[in-house]
Coordinates of C-alpha atoms in Angstrom, one line a residue:
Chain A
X1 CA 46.7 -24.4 69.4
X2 CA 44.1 -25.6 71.4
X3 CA 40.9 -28.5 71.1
X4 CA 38.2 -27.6 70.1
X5 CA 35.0 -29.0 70.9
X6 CA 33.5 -31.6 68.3
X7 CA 30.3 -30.4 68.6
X8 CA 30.9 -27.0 67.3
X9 CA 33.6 -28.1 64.3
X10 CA 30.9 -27.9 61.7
X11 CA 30.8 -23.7 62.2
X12 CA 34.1 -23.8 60.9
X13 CA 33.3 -25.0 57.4
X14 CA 29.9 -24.3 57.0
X15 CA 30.4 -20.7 56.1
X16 CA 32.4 -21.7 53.0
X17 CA 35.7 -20.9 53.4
X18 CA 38.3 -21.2 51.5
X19 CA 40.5 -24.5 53.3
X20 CA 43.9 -26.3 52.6
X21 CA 43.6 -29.7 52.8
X22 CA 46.8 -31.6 54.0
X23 CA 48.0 -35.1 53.4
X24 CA 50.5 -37.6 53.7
X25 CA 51.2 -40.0 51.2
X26 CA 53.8 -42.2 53.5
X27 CA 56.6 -40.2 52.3
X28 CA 55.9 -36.7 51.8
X29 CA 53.5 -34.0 53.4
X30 CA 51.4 -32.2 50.8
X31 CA 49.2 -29.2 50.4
X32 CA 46.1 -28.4 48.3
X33 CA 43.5 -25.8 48.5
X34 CA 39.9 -26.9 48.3
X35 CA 36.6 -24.4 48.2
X36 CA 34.4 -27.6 47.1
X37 CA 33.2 -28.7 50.5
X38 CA 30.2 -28.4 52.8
X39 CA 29.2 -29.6 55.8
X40 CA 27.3 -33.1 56.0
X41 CA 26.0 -33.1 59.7
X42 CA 26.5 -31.6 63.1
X43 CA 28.3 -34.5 64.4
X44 CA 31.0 -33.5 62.5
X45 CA 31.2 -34.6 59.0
X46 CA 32.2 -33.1 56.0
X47 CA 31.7 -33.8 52.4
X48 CA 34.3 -32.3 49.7
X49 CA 34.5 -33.1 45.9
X50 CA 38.2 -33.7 44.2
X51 CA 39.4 -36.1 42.0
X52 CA 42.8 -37.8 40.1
X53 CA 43.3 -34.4 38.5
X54 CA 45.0 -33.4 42.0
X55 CA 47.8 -34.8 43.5
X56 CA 47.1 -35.3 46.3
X57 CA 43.7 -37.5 45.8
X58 CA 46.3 -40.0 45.3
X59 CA 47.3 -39.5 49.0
X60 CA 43.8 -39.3 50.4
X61 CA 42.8 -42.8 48.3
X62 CA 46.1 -44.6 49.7
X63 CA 45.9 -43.1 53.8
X64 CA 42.2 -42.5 53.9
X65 CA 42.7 -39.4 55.9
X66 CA 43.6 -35.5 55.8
X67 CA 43.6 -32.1 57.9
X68 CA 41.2 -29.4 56.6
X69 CA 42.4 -26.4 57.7
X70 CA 41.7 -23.0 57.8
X71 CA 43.9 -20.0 56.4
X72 CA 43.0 -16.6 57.3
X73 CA 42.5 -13.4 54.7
X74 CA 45.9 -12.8 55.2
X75 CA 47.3 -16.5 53.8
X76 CA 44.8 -16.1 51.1
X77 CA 47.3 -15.1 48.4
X78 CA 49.7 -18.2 49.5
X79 CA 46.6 -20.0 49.6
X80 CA 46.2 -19.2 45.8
X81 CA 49.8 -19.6 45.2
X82 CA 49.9 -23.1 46.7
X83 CA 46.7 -24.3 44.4
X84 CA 48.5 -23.5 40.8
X85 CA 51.7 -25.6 42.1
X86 CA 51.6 -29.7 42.9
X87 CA 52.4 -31.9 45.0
X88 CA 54.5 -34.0 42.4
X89 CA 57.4 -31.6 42.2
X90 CA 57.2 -29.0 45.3
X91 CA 57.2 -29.3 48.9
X92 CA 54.5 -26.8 49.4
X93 CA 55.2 -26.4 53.4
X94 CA 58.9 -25.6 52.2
X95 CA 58.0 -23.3 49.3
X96 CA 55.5 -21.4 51.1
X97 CA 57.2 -21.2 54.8
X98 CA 54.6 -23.0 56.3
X99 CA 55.1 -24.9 59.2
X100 CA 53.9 -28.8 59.6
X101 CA 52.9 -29.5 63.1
X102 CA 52.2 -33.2 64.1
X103 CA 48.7 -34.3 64.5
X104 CA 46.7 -36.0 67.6
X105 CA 44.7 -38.6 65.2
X106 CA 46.5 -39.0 61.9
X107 CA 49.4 -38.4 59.9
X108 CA 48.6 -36.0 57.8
X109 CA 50.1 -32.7 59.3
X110 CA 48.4 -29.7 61.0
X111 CA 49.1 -26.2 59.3
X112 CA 50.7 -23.8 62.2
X113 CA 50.1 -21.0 60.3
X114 CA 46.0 -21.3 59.8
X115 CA 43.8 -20.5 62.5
X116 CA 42.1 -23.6 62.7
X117 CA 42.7 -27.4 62.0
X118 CA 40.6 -30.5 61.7
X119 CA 42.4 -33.7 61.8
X120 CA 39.8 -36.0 59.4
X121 CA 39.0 -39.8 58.3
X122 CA 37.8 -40.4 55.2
X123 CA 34.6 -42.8 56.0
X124 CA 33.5 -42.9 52.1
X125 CA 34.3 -42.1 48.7
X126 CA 32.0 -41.8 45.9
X127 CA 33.8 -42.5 43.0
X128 CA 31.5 -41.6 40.6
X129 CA 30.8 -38.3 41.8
X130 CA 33.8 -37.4 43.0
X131 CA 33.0 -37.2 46.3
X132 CA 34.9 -38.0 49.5
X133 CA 33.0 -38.3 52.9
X134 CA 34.9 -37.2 56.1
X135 CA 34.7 -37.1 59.8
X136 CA 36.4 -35.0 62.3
X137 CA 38.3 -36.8 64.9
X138 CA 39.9 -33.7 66.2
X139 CA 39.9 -29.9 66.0
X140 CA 42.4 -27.5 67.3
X141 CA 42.0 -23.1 67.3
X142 CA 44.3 -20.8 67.8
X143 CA 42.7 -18.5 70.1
X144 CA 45.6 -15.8 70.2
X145 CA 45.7 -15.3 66.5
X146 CA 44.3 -12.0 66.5
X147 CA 43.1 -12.7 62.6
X148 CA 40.6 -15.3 62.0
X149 CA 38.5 -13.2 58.7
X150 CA 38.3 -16.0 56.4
X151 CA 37.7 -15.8 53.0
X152 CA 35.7 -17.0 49.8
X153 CA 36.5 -18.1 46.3
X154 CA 34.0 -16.8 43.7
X155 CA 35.6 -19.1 41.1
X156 CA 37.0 -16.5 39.0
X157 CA 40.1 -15.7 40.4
X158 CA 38.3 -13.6 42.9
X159 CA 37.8 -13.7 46.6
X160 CA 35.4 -12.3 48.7
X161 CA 36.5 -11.8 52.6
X162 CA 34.5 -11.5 55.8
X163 CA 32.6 -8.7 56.6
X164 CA 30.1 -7.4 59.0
X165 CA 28.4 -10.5 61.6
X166 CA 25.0 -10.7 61.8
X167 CA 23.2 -12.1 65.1
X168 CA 20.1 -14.1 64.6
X169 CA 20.5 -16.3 67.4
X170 CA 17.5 -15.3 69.0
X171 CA 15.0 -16.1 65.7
X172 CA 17.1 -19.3 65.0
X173 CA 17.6 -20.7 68.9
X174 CA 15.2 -23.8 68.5
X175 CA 16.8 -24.8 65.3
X176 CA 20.3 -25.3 66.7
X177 CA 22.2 -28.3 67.9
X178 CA 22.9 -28.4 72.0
X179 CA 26.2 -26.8 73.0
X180 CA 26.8 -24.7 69.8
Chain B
X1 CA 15.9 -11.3 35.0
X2 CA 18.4 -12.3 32.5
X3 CA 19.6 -15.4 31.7
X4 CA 23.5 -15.8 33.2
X5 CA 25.3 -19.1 31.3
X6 CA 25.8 -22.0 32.8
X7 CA 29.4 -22.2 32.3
X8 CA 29.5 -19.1 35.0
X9 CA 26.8 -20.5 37.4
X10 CA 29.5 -22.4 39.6
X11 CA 30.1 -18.6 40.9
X12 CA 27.1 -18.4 42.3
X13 CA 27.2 -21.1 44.9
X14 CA 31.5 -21.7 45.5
X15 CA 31.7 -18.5 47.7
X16 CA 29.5 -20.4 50.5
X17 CA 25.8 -18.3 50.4
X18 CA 22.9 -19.1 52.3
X19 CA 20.6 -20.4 49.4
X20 CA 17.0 -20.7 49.6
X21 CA 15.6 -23.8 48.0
X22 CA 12.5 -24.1 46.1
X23 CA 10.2 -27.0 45.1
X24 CA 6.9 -27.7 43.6
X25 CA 5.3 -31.0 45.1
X26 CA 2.4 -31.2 42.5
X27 CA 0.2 -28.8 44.7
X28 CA 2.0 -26.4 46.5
X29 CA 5.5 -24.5 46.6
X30 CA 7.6 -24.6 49.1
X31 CA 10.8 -22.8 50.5
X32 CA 13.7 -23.9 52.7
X33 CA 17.1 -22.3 53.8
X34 CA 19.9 -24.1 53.1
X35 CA 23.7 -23.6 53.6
X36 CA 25.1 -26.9 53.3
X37 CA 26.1 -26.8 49.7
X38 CA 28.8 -27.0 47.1
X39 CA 29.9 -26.6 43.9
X40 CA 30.7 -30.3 42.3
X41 CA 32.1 -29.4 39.1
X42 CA 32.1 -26.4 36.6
X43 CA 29.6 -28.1 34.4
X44 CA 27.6 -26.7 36.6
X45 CA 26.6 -29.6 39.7
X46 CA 26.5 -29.3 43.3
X47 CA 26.0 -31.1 46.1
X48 CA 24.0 -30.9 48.8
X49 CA 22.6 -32.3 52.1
X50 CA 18.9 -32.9 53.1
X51 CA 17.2 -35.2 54.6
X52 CA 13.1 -36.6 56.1
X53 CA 13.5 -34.2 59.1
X54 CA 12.3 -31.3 56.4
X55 CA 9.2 -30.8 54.8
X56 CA 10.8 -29.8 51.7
X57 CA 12.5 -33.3 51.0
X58 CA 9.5 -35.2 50.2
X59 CA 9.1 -32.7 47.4
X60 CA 12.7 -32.9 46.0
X61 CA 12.3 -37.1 46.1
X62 CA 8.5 -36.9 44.2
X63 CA 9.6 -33.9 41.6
X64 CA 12.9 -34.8 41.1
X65 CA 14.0 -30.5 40.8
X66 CA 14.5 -27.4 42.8
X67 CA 15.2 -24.1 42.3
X68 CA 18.4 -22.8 44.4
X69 CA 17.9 -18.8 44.7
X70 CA 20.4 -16.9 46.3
X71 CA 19.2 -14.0 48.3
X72 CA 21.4 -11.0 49.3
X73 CA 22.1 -10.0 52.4
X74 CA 18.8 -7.3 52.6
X75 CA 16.7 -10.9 52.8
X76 CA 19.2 -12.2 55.6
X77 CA 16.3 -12.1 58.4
X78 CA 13.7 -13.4 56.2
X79 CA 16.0 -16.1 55.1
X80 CA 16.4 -17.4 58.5
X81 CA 12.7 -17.0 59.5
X82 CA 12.1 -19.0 56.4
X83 CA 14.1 -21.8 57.9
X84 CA 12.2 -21.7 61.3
X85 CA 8.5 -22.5 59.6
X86 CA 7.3 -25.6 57.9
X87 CA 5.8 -26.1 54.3
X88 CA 3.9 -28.5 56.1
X89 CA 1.2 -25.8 57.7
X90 CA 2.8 -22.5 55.7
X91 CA 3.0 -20.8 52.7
X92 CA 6.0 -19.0 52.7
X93 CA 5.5 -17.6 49.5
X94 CA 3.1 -15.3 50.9
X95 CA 3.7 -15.5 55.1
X96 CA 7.3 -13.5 53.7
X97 CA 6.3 -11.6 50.8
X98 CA 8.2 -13.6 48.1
X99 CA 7.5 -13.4 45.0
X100 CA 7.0 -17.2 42.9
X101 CA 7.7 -17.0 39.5
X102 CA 7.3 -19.2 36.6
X103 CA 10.9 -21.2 35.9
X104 CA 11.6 -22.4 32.0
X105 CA 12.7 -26.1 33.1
X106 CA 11.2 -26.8 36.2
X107 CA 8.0 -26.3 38.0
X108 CA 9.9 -25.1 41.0
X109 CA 9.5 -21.2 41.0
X110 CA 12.0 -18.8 40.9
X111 CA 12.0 -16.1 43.9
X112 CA 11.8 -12.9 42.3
X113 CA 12.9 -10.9 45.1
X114 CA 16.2 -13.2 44.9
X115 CA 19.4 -11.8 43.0
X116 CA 20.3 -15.1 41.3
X117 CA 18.1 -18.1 40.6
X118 CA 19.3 -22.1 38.9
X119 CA 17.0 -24.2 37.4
X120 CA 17.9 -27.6 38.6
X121 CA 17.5 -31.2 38.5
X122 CA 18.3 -34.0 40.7
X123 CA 20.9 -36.6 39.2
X124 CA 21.4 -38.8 42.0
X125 CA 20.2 -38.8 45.5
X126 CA 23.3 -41.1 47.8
X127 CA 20.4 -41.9 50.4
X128 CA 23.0 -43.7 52.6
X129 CA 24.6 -39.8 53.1
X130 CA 21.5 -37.5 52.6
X131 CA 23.7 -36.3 49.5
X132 CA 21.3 -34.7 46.1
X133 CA 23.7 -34.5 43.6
X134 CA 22.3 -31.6 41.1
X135 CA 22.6 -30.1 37.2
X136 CA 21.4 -26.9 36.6
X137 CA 19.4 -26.1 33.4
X138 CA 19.2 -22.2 33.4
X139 CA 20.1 -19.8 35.7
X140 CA 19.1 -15.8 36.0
X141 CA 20.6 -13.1 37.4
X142 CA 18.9 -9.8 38.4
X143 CA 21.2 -7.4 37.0
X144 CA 19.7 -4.1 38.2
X145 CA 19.6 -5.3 41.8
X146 CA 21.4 -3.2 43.5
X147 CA 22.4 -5.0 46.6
X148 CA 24.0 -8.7 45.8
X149 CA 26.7 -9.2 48.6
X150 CA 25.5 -12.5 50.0
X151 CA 25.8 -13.7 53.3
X152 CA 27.1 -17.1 54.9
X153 CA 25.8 -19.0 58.0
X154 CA 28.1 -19.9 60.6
X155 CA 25.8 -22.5 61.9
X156 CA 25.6 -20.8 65.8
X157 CA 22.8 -18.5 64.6
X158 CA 25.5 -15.8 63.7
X159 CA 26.1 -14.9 59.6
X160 CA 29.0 -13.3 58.1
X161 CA 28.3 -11.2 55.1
X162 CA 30.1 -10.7 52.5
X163 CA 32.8 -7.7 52.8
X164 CA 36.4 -6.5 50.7
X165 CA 37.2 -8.2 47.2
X166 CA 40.4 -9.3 46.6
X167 CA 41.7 -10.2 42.7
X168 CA 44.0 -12.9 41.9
X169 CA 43.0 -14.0 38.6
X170 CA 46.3 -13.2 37.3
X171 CA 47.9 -15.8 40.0
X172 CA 45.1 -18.2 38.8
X173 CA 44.7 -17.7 35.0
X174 CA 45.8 -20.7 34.2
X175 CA 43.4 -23.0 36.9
X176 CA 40.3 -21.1 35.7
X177 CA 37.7 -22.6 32.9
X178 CA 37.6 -21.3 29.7
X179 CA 35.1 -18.1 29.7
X180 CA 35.2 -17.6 33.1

């Protein structure tokens, strides 16, 4: 895997995809899959909504920091798989072969498997919403995966993937942040 | 259009679309393009970021509503063109050819030409963040619309529109809201 530029972390998320958020609670590495986020600025930051309901909130609370990262349409049924299990009685990484690689900024663990990885501190948390607010420290893409199609929870059990790209770069060039 | 329940409406905005924004400020509508949102629970609430640097925020802070419509990928160019102009010296309304029509719970207008459209109002606006926390009221879906494959920004001035379904709701029966 290789770094990614800061500046251009935010494209990664703010298409929607569906992500898998990693932690580490001081003991254990955990997994859970998240389609409640959106980008919060360029520079990167990131907002995402969980709560106690999910095991591993109680890891974000206590470490104050995670990796977002980003399966491909080809994880997305382990991705599914690995959001009806917890944390409290499963080693995801084991159960789903997926392979923990150690991060540059925190503890939490990359995802070897997913194309992309953003290693993240929590800089807020909103209790009453919900809401946890995030910034990238570090981002790391595998270039030589040959699939990067994400894909996108309807909510329903059902996922819509990547199709055709459309270019409006042209129409949209004053509107977008230097280097990107 | 015909009313869609609200227990569905999180469906509209989890898979990531571009959504187009609408507001009434007490003399004139406005539109804006925006893509970072979420879904915050299945109530129906979302989450999303604006902030002074567009025209449309003043209107959100004094009205205290929107409208989020979601256009299909057939509106893709208009929808970024949208985002390049300023309610402060245009109507968008009628510079694109959209449509404003009268909501039930808020003076923001629907978009007719728009597949789905939410009624909302602000709950909480986390200045600190640029964060509007949202309900919706009533949403409406047009059924006989042919074309409803959204699309999703990349941020880069590319999109990604929407391309194969995939069903797990068997994997996921048991994660999903009742009704869903």
């Amino acid at each position: 895997m290789k770094k990614m530029p800061l500046e251009k972390v935010f494209t990664l998320i703010e298409p929607g995809p569906v992500t898998l958020i990693t932690t580490f609670d001081g003991r254990k590495n955990n997994i859970m899959t998240l389609s409640w986020i959106t980008v919060k600025e360029f520079t990167p930051e990131f907002v995402f909504i969980t709560g106690p309901w999910n095991h591993s909130y109680h890891a974000l609370v206590k470490s104050q920091e995670c990796v977002i990262s980003i399966p491909a349409v080809d994880l997305a049924e382990t991705a599914v798989r690995i959001g009806t299990y917890s944390g409290a009685d499963t080693d995801k990484f084991e159960k789903f072969g997926l392979t923990p690689v150690k991060a540059d900024c925190v503890e939490a663990p990359l995802i070897k498997e997913c194309f992309a990885n953003i290693e993240c501190r929590i800089t807020d948390h909103i209790k009453k919403h919900n809401i946890f607010v995030l910034e990238g420290l570090a981002a790391w893409i595998d270039e030589k995966r040959k699939e990067k199609r994400t894909f996108h929870a309807v909510g329903d059990g059902t996922f819509v993937t990547d199709g055709r790209k459309i270019n409006h770069r042209k129409l949209m060039i004053s509107k977008l942040p230097e280097g990107v």
